[in-house]
Amino acid sequence: MSGQKTFYLTTPIYYVNDAPHIGHAYTTLACDVLARFKRLDGYDVFFLTGTDEHGQKVEKSAAAAGIDPQRFTDEVSQNFRDLADFMNYSHDEFIRTTEKRHAKASQALWTALQENGHIYLDTYSGWYAVRDEAFYAEDELTEGPDGKKIAPSGAECEWVEEPSYFFDLSKWQEPLLKFYDENPDFIAPPSRRNEVISFVKGGMHDLSVSRTSFSWGVDVPDDEKHIMYVWLDALTNYITALDFPEKDAELYKKFWPADLHMVGKDILRFHAVYWPAFLMGAGLKPPRRIFAHGWWTNEGEKISKSLGNVIDPRQIVETYGLDQVRYFLLREVPFGNDGDFSHRSIVNRINSELANDLGNLAQRSLSMVGRYCGGILPVPGDLLDPDEQILGHAEQLIQDIRGHIDAQAFHEALEVIWGLVRAANAYVDAQAPWQLHKENPARRDTVLYVLAETIRHLGIYIQPFMPSSAAKMLNLLAVPENARDFRHIGSHSALIGGAELIKPEPVFPRFMEADTSEMR
Ligand code: MSP
């Protein structure tokens, strides 16, 4: 549709050296909620995720598994694709960096940088952490008990000495600082923005952007001894998916610069420093915004393979339910902060906020429509102040939610939605339709209609977070599928007084402890 607002957002592409874990599920979940929200809000959305398949780490993992890297990456990449379907993510495309079109895009970016004089040949000698696929300066490292050099991330470093092409990153200090200054929303949350600015102010070395000691990567144009540094290759995925460097690439014209690259805090520097420098160096526009979220711990412990406490997203979904997990991950911590996954806190939220607050509101309201009105949605009479108030609250809420979503404050969006849930529960208690049933059936009908209308709004608002539960709720109210986007907020037309409703069933069951006693 011409003139439609567009929104392009991306997840990091995930290394295929390992099975997907909660960290991967979390980053993509946040993007999924955002993508669904924007679609409901009338945007033409392009939501990209995928896998990062080159580099030493993946090459080593393939060797350890005894299979050739291409077959290895085919298998592991498929696990990520399967997880995305399992989690009900609504990505528009899944990219793999071993695709031909991606080598072409990476080489075109390289060539543009070279033509603009930003790449030169020299020798790299310094420290490299394969786990992070990152170079480190001596003064960033500490010494482990066995004398090994350790990066700030905890990854072991090895000494590398080989011919390498360099990108002239040291010349980008001023342009980057100017760019951050002119685009105050480029890095979020603000604490992360300050970190990046002080890193750049501290001065930067030129960046080694090719390797010669292994071969699993994209070839450097016109120099077959070199492959590109995996981060230069990986970052390019964001424009490969838009058909860069095709002439007249429609997707690129439509969606670049990206509205948001969502990343974890550990990979912010690559996205907020290197990536805009590469793009500006190639004469392309930097993305509009990078959001760095926090990390999860498990019952208070850092998650690590050696501790054996890695959280498998499939397992928690099987235990608690998909929408319950989606809700918990975005409700439990202010988005951007670190958070702790614990059995006690997820059960608490499921039982108090989902089952009690929202689930009960819908169940008791719709059961009364069943019991008192024969399952027919009543036609309302004149509205009184409390009715107008709750309906006004429901209608106005979209503005608050939109503001929070645009700031990636998912927890705040859910908080204000639950403000309406609480107001609606207070409204039922105050209006006491069971009492009205005996005394004033006409007023009872109005109250039940107002409740149904409030629940319709709640169903619409929770769709991005809990798509299947929201659909169940809207089905209970017989809201047509084509009347569930944000254009239908506040319009009463979607609820038809006189419509016959199906018998309500609880949308959010309580979590019973016995369900997991075996597992713990
Ligand atoms: N391949 C790079 C990204 C390239 S993007 C051009 C990469 N891949 S990764 O597989 O390691 O990605 C991990 C993602 O999961 C990162 O966003 C990271 O922050 C996130 N998490 C990894 N462990 C995590 C937690 N324990 N908690 C939350 N997120 C974490 O980096």
PDB file of N, CA and C in Angstrom, residues 108-181:
ATOM      1  N   ALA A 108      30.254  -6.666  -1.580  1.00  0.00           N
ATOM      2  CA  ALA A 108      29.946  -5.333  -2.119  1.00  0.00           C
ATOM      3  C   ALA A 108      30.224  -4.258  -1.059  1.00  0.00           C
ATOM      4  N   LEU A 109      29.898  -4.582   0.193  1.00  0.00           N
ATOM      5  CA  LEU A 109      30.177  -3.615   1.260  1.00  0.00           C
ATOM      6  C   LEU A 109      31.690  -3.423   1.389  1.00  0.00           C
ATOM      7  N   TRP A 110      32.414  -4.528   1.350  1.00  0.00           N
ATOM      8  CA  TRP A 110      33.883  -4.488   1.430  1.00  0.00           C
ATOM      9  C   TRP A 110      34.451  -3.613   0.304  1.00  0.00           C
ATOM     10  N   THR A 111      33.988  -3.867  -0.903  1.00  0.00           N
ATOM     11  CA  THR A 111      34.491  -3.128  -2.056  1.00  0.00           C
ATOM     12  C   THR A 111      34.222  -1.632  -1.907  1.00  0.00           C
ATOM     13  N   ALA A 112      33.035  -1.303  -1.402  1.00  0.00           N
ATOM     14  CA  ALA A 112      32.714   0.121  -1.210  1.00  0.00           C
ATOM     15  C   ALA A 112      33.678   0.740  -0.190  1.00  0.00           C
ATOM     16  N   LEU A 113      33.963  -0.004   0.881  1.00  0.00           N
ATOM     17  CA  LEU A 113      34.890   0.518   1.904  1.00  0.00           C
ATOM     18  C   LEU A 113      36.286   0.693   1.315  1.00  0.00           C
ATOM     19  N   GLN A 114      36.677  -0.290   0.490  1.00  0.00           N
ATOM     20  CA  GLN A 114      38.008  -0.225  -0.103  1.00  0.00           C
ATOM     21  C   GLN A 114      38.105   0.947  -1.084  1.00  0.00           C
ATOM     22  N   GLU A 115      37.085   1.076  -1.917  1.00  0.00           N
ATOM     23  CA  GLU A 115      37.106   2.181  -2.895  1.00  0.00           C
ATOM     24  C   GLU A 115      37.133   3.542  -2.211  1.00  0.00           C
ATOM     25  N   ASN A 116      36.505   3.598  -1.034  1.00  0.00           N
ATOM     26  CA  ASN A 116      36.507   4.879  -0.311  1.00  0.00           C
ATOM     27  C   ASN A 116      37.754   5.057   0.555  1.00  0.00           C
ATOM     28  N   GLY A 117      38.698   4.132   0.421  1.00  0.00           N
ATOM     29  CA  GLY A 117      39.994   4.286   1.094  1.00  0.00           C
ATOM     30  C   GLY A 117      40.003   3.961   2.578  1.00  0.00           C
ATOM     31  N   HIS A 118      39.068   3.107   3.024  1.00  0.00           N
ATOM     32  CA  HIS A 118      39.011   2.813   4.459  1.00  0.00           C
ATOM     33  C   HIS A 118      39.644   1.477   4.834  1.00  0.00           C
ATOM     34  N   ILE A 119      40.170   0.752   3.842  1.00  0.00           N
ATOM     35  CA  ILE A 119      40.740  -0.562   4.139  1.00  0.00           C
ATOM     36  C   ILE A 119      42.186  -0.614   3.656  1.00  0.00           C
ATOM     37  N   TYR A 120      43.088  -1.130   4.486  1.00  0.00           N
ATOM     38  CA  TYR A 120      44.494  -1.269   4.060  1.00  0.00           C
ATOM     39  C   TYR A 120      45.060  -2.592   4.585  1.00  0.00           C
ATOM     40  N   LEU A 121      46.115  -3.074   3.933  1.00  0.00           N
ATOM     41  CA  LEU A 121      46.720  -4.358   4.290  1.00  0.00           C
ATOM     42  C   LEU A 121      47.894  -4.144   5.247  1.00  0.00           C
ATOM     43  N   ASP A 122      47.968  -4.990   6.293  1.00  0.00           N
ATOM     44  CA  ASP A 122      49.074  -4.911   7.262  1.00  0.00           C
ATOM     45  C   ASP A 122      49.178  -6.278   7.943  1.00  0.00           C
ATOM     46  N   THR A 123      49.735  -6.306   9.160  1.00  0.00           N
ATOM     47  CA  THR A 123      49.799  -7.572   9.885  1.00  0.00           C
ATOM     48  C   THR A 123      49.122  -7.365  11.236  1.00  0.00           C
ATOM     49  N   TYR A 124      48.283  -8.318  11.628  1.00  0.00           N
ATOM     50  CA  TYR A 124      47.690  -8.216  12.967  1.00  0.00           C
ATOM     51  C   TYR A 124      48.509  -9.045  13.922  1.00  0.00           C
ATOM     52  N   SER A 125      48.897  -8.462  15.032  1.00  0.00           N
ATOM     53  CA  SER A 125      49.427  -9.290  16.100  1.00  0.00           C
ATOM     54  C   SER A 125      48.776  -8.810  17.381  1.00  0.00           C
ATOM     55  N   GLY A 126      48.091  -9.724  18.028  1.00  0.00           N
ATOM     56  CA  GLY A 126      47.363  -9.327  19.231  1.00  0.00           C
ATOM     57  C   GLY A 126      46.503 -10.476  19.727  1.00  0.00           C
ATOM     58  N   TRP A 127      45.608 -10.132  20.671  1.00  0.00           N
ATOM     59  CA  TRP A 127      44.793 -11.151  21.337  1.00  0.00           C
ATOM     60  C   TRP A 127      43.442 -11.297  20.658  1.00  0.00           C
ATOM     61  N   TYR A 128      42.960 -12.543  20.629  1.00  0.00           N
ATOM     62  CA  TYR A 128      41.666 -12.839  20.004  1.00  0.00           C
ATOM     63  C   TYR A 128      40.929 -13.860  20.858  1.00  0.00           C
ATOM     64  N   ALA A 129      39.641 -13.599  21.101  1.00  0.00           N
ATOM     65  CA  ALA A 129      38.827 -14.585  21.837  1.00  0.00           C
ATOM     66  C   ALA A 129      37.879 -15.234  20.841  1.00  0.00           C
ATOM     67  N   VAL A 130      38.059 -16.522  20.611  1.00  0.00           N
ATOM     68  CA  VAL A 130      37.211 -17.211  19.637  1.00  0.00           C
ATOM     69  C   VAL A 130      35.760 -17.205  20.117  1.00  0.00           C
ATOM     70  N   ARG A 131      35.552 -17.405  21.416  1.00  0.00           N
ATOM     71  CA  ARG A 131      34.174 -17.462  21.913  1.00  0.00           C
ATOM     72  C   ARG A 131      33.404 -16.185  21.583  1.00  0.00           C
ATOM     73  N   ASP A 132      34.082 -15.035  21.709  1.00  0.00           N
ATOM     74  CA  ASP A 132      33.407 -13.759  21.418  1.00  0.00           C
ATOM     75  C   ASP A 132      33.601 -13.360  19.962  1.00  0.00           C
ATOM     76  N   GLU A 133      34.474 -14.042  19.249  1.00  0.00           N
ATOM     77  CA  GLU A 133      34.903 -13.630  17.911  1.00  0.00           C
ATOM     78  C   GLU A 133      35.292 -12.149  17.965  1.00  0.00           C
ATOM     79  N   ALA A 134      36.178 -11.830  18.919  1.00  0.00           N
ATOM     80  CA  ALA A 134      36.538 -10.414  19.098  1.00  0.00           C
ATOM     81  C   ALA A 134      38.021 -10.266  19.425  1.00  0.00           C
ATOM     82  N   PHE A 135      38.580  -9.145  18.962  1.00  0.00           N
ATOM     83  CA  PHE A 135      39.967  -8.796  19.259  1.00  0.00           C
ATOM     84  C   PHE A 135      39.994  -7.970  20.540  1.00  0.00           C
ATOM     85  N   TYR A 136      41.025  -8.151  21.342  1.00  0.00           N
ATOM     86  CA  TYR A 136      41.144  -7.369  22.573  1.00  0.00           C
ATOM     87  C   TYR A 136      42.532  -6.762  22.694  1.00  0.00           C
ATOM     88  N   ALA A 137      42.584  -5.572  23.285  1.00  0.00           N
ATOM     89  CA  ALA A 137      43.882  -4.941  23.562  1.00  0.00           C
ATOM     90  C   ALA A 137      44.411  -5.519  24.872  1.00  0.00           C
ATOM     91  N   GLU A 138      45.729  -5.562  24.985  1.00  0.00           N
ATOM     92  CA  GLU A 138      46.395  -6.128  26.170  1.00  0.00           C
ATOM     93  C   GLU A 138      45.797  -5.577  27.475  1.00  0.00           C
ATOM     94  N   ASP A 139      45.578  -4.255  27.521  1.00  0.00           N
ATOM     95  CA  ASP A 139      45.143  -3.657  28.796  1.00  0.00           C
ATOM     96  C   ASP A 139      43.686  -3.969  29.142  1.00  0.00           C
ATOM     97  N   GLU A 140      42.956  -4.644  28.255  1.00  0.00           N
ATOM     98  CA  GLU A 140      41.573  -5.039  28.579  1.00  0.00           C
ATOM     99  C   GLU A 140      41.549  -6.398  29.271  1.00  0.00           C
ATOM    100  N   LEU A 141      42.685  -7.108  29.273  1.00  0.00           N
ATOM    101  CA  LEU A 141      42.675  -8.512  29.695  1.00  0.00           C
ATOM    102  C   LEU A 141      43.151  -8.708  31.129  1.00  0.00           C
ATOM    103  N   THR A 142      42.691  -9.793  31.714  1.00  0.00           N
ATOM    104  CA  THR A 142      43.205 -10.202  33.022  1.00  0.00           C
ATOM    105  C   THR A 142      43.869 -11.563  32.842  1.00  0.00           C
ATOM    106  N   GLU A 143      44.548 -12.008  33.902  1.00  0.00           N
ATOM    107  CA  GLU A 143      45.232 -13.288  33.775  1.00  0.00           C
ATOM    108  C   GLU A 143      44.477 -14.351  34.572  1.00  0.00           C
ATOM    109  N   GLY A 144      44.178 -15.484  33.945  1.00  0.00           N
ATOM    110  CA  GLY A 144      43.498 -16.578  34.635  1.00  0.00           C
ATOM    111  C   GLY A 144      44.489 -17.334  35.508  1.00  0.00           C
ATOM    112  N   PRO A 145      44.002 -18.273  36.353  1.00  0.00           N
ATOM    113  CA  PRO A 145      44.867 -19.010  37.277  1.00  0.00           C
ATOM    114  C   PRO A 145      45.989 -19.774  36.556  1.00  0.00           C
ATOM    115  N   ASP A 146      45.688 -20.240  35.341  1.00  0.00           N
ATOM    116  CA  ASP A 146      46.707 -20.997  34.608  1.00  0.00           C
ATOM    117  C   ASP A 146      47.555 -20.100  33.702  1.00  0.00           C
ATOM    118  N   GLY A 147      47.494 -18.798  33.922  1.00  0.00           N
ATOM    119  CA  GLY A 147      48.321 -17.880  33.135  1.00  0.00           C
ATOM    120  C   GLY A 147      47.685 -17.471  31.813  1.00  0.00           C
ATOM    121  N   LYS A 148      46.495 -18.048  31.513  1.00  0.00           N
ATOM    122  CA  LYS A 148      45.825 -17.701  30.251  1.00  0.00           C
ATOM    123  C   LYS A 148      45.247 -16.292  30.332  1.00  0.00           C
ATOM    124  N   LYS A 149      45.216 -15.609  29.185  1.00  0.00           N
ATOM    125  CA  LYS A 149      44.643 -14.258  29.146  1.00  0.00           C
ATOM    126  C   LYS A 149      43.122 -14.360  29.009  1.00  0.00           C
ATOM    127  N   ILE A 150      42.435 -13.571  29.824  1.00  0.00           N
ATOM    128  CA  ILE A 150      40.980 -13.647  29.866  1.00  0.00           C
ATOM    129  C   ILE A 150      40.368 -12.296  29.476  1.00  0.00           C
ATOM    130  N   ALA A 151      39.393 -12.335  28.558  1.00  0.00           N
ATOM    131  CA  ALA A 151      38.689 -11.115  28.119  1.00  0.00           C
ATOM    132  C   ALA A 151      37.696 -10.688  29.195  1.00  0.00           C
ATOM    133  N   PRO A 152      37.218  -9.419  29.144  1.00  0.00           N
ATOM    134  CA  PRO A 152      36.237  -8.973  30.143  1.00  0.00           C
ATOM    135  C   PRO A 152      34.983  -9.861  30.172  1.00  0.00           C
ATOM    136  N   SER A 153      34.653 -10.497  29.071  1.00  0.00           N
ATOM    137  CA  SER A 153      33.469 -11.369  29.021  1.00  0.00           C
ATOM    138  C   SER A 153      33.724 -12.717  29.690  1.00  0.00           C
ATOM    139  N   GLY A 154      34.990 -12.990  30.073  1.00  0.00           N
ATOM    140  CA  GLY A 154      35.317 -14.293  30.659  1.00  0.00           C
ATOM    141  C   GLY A 154      35.877 -15.270  29.624  1.00  0.00           C
ATOM    142  N   ALA A 155      35.894 -14.861  28.356  1.00  0.00           N
ATOM    143  CA  ALA A 155      36.376 -15.772  27.304  1.00  0.00           C
ATOM    144  C   ALA A 155      37.902 -15.814  27.298  1.00  0.00           C
ATOM    145  N   GLU A 156      38.419 -17.010  27.004  1.00  0.00           N
ATOM    146  CA  GLU A 156      39.876 -17.177  26.897  1.00  0.00           C
ATOM    147  C   GLU A 156      40.398 -16.563  25.610  1.00  0.00           C
ATOM    148  N   CYS A 157      41.588 -15.945  25.676  1.00  0.00           N
ATOM    149  CA  CYS A 157      42.135 -15.330  24.459  1.00  0.00           C
ATOM    150  C   CYS A 157      43.344 -16.103  23.978  1.00  0.00           C
ATOM    151  N   GLU A 158      43.570 -16.025  22.682  1.00  0.00           N
ATOM    152  CA  GLU A 158      44.792 -16.615  22.133  1.00  0.00           C
ATOM    153  C   GLU A 158      45.541 -15.542  21.353  1.00  0.00           C
ATOM    154  N   TRP A 159      46.857 -15.729  21.248  1.00  0.00           N
ATOM    155  CA  TRP A 159      47.685 -14.775  20.516  1.00  0.00           C
ATOM    156  C   TRP A 159      47.571 -15.066  19.027  1.00  0.00           C
ATOM    157  N   VAL A 160      47.308 -14.043  18.242  1.00  0.00           N
ATOM    158  CA  VAL A 160      47.163 -14.213  16.795  1.00  0.00           C
ATOM    159  C   VAL A 160      48.161 -13.313  16.103  1.00  0.00           C
ATOM    160  N   GLU A 161      48.843 -13.861  15.113  1.00  0.00           N
ATOM    161  CA  GLU A 161      49.774 -13.037  14.354  1.00  0.00           C
ATOM    162  C   GLU A 161      49.665 -13.462  12.902  1.00  0.00           C
ATOM    163  N   GLU A 162      49.110 -12.604  12.059  1.00  0.00           N
ATOM    164  CA  GLU A 162      48.901 -12.993  10.665  1.00  0.00           C
ATOM    165  C   GLU A 162      48.653 -11.769   9.801  1.00  0.00           C
ATOM    166  N   PRO A 163      48.874 -11.872   8.489  1.00  0.00           N
ATOM    167  CA  PRO A 163      48.562 -10.762   7.602  1.00  0.00           C
ATOM    168  C   PRO A 163      47.069 -10.466   7.693  1.00  0.00           C
ATOM    169  N   SER A 164      46.719  -9.213   7.670  1.00  0.00           N
ATOM    170  CA  SER A 164      45.303  -8.875   7.836  1.00  0.00           C
ATOM    171  C   SER A 164      45.006  -7.541   7.179  1.00  0.00           C
ATOM    172  N   TYR A 165      43.788  -7.423   6.654  1.00  0.00           N
ATOM    173  CA  TYR A 165      43.311  -6.109   6.236  1.00  0.00           C
ATOM    174  C   TYR A 165      42.751  -5.399   7.457  1.00  0.00           C
ATOM    175  N   PHE A 166      42.889  -4.077   7.438  1.00  0.00           N
ATOM    176  CA  PHE A 166      42.379  -3.265   8.544  1.00  0.00           C
ATOM    177  C   PHE A 166      41.365  -2.254   8.041  1.00  0.00           C
ATOM    178  N   PHE A 167      40.389  -1.983   8.890  1.00  0.00           N
ATOM    179  CA  PHE A 167      39.441  -0.880   8.660  1.00  0.00           C
ATOM    180  C   PHE A 167      39.915   0.288   9.527  1.00  0.00           C
ATOM    181  N   ASP A 168      39.873   1.493   8.967  1.00  0.00           N
ATOM    182  CA  ASP A 168      40.463   2.639   9.675  1.00  0.00           C
ATOM    183  C   ASP A 168      39.561   3.197  10.791  1.00  0.00           C
ATOM    184  N   LEU A 169      39.186   2.321  11.701  1.00  0.00           N
ATOM    185  CA  LEU A 169      38.258   2.710  12.777  1.00  0.00           C
ATOM    186  C   LEU A 169      38.742   3.916  13.576  1.00  0.00           C
ATOM    187  N   SER A 170      40.060   4.042  13.744  1.00  0.00           N
ATOM    188  CA  SER A 170      40.577   5.141  14.585  1.00  0.00           C
ATOM    189  C   SER A 170      40.164   6.515  14.038  1.00  0.00           C
ATOM    190  N   LYS A 171      39.864   6.575  12.736  1.00  0.00           N
ATOM    191  CA  LYS A 171      39.469   7.872  12.156  1.00  0.00           C
ATOM    192  C   LYS A 171      37.992   8.188  12.392  1.00  0.00           C
ATOM    193  N   TRP A 172      37.255   7.256  12.989  1.00  0.00           N
ATOM    194  CA  TRP A 172      35.798   7.444  13.088  1.00  0.00           C
ATOM    195  C   TRP A 172      35.344   8.003  14.423  1.00  0.00           C
ATOM    196  N   GLN A 173      36.294   8.332  15.288  1.00  0.00           N
ATOM    197  CA  GLN A 173      35.891   8.839  16.600  1.00  0.00           C
ATOM    198  C   GLN A 173      34.984  10.079  16.476  1.00  0.00           C
ATOM    199  N   GLU A 174      35.453  11.083  15.766  1.00  0.00           N
ATOM    200  CA  GLU A 174      34.674  12.322  15.661  1.00  0.00           C
ATOM    201  C   GLU A 174      33.327  12.114  14.963  1.00  0.00           C
ATOM    202  N   PRO A 175      33.354  11.473  13.756  1.00  0.00           N
ATOM    203  CA  PRO A 175      32.065  11.264  13.090  1.00  0.00           C
ATOM    204  C   PRO A 175      31.071  10.486  13.954  1.00  0.00           C
ATOM    205  N   LEU A 176      31.564   9.491  14.709  1.00  0.00           N
ATOM    206  CA  LEU A 176      30.638   8.711  15.534  1.00  0.00           C
ATOM    207  C   LEU A 176      30.081   9.568  16.668  1.00  0.00           C
ATOM    208  N   LEU A 177      30.965  10.320  17.328  1.00  0.00           N
ATOM    209  CA  LEU A 177      30.487  11.142  18.453  1.00  0.00           C
ATOM    210  C   LEU A 177      29.469  12.169  17.956  1.00  0.00           C
ATOM    211  N   LYS A 178      29.716  12.702  16.783  1.00  0.00           N
ATOM    212  CA  LYS A 178      28.783  13.671  16.198  1.00  0.00           C
ATOM    213  C   LYS A 178      27.444  12.975  15.915  1.00  0.00           C
ATOM    214  N   PHE A 179      27.533  11.776  15.370  1.00  0.00           N
ATOM    215  CA  PHE A 179      26.319  11.024  15.047  1.00  0.00           C
ATOM    216  C   PHE A 179      25.506  10.722  16.325  1.00  0.00           C
ATOM    217  N   TYR A 180      26.178  10.297  17.395  1.00  0.00           N
ATOM    218  CA  TYR A 180      25.468  10.014  18.655  1.00  0.00           C
ATOM    219  C   TYR A 180      24.808  11.285  19.190  1.00  0.00           C
ATOM    220  N   ASP A 181      25.541  12.391  19.029  1.00  0.00           N
ATOM    221  CA  ASP A 181      25.041  13.646  19.540  1.00  0.00           C
ATOM    222  C   ASP A 181      23.783  14.100  18.779  1.00  0.00           C
TER     223      ASP A 181
END
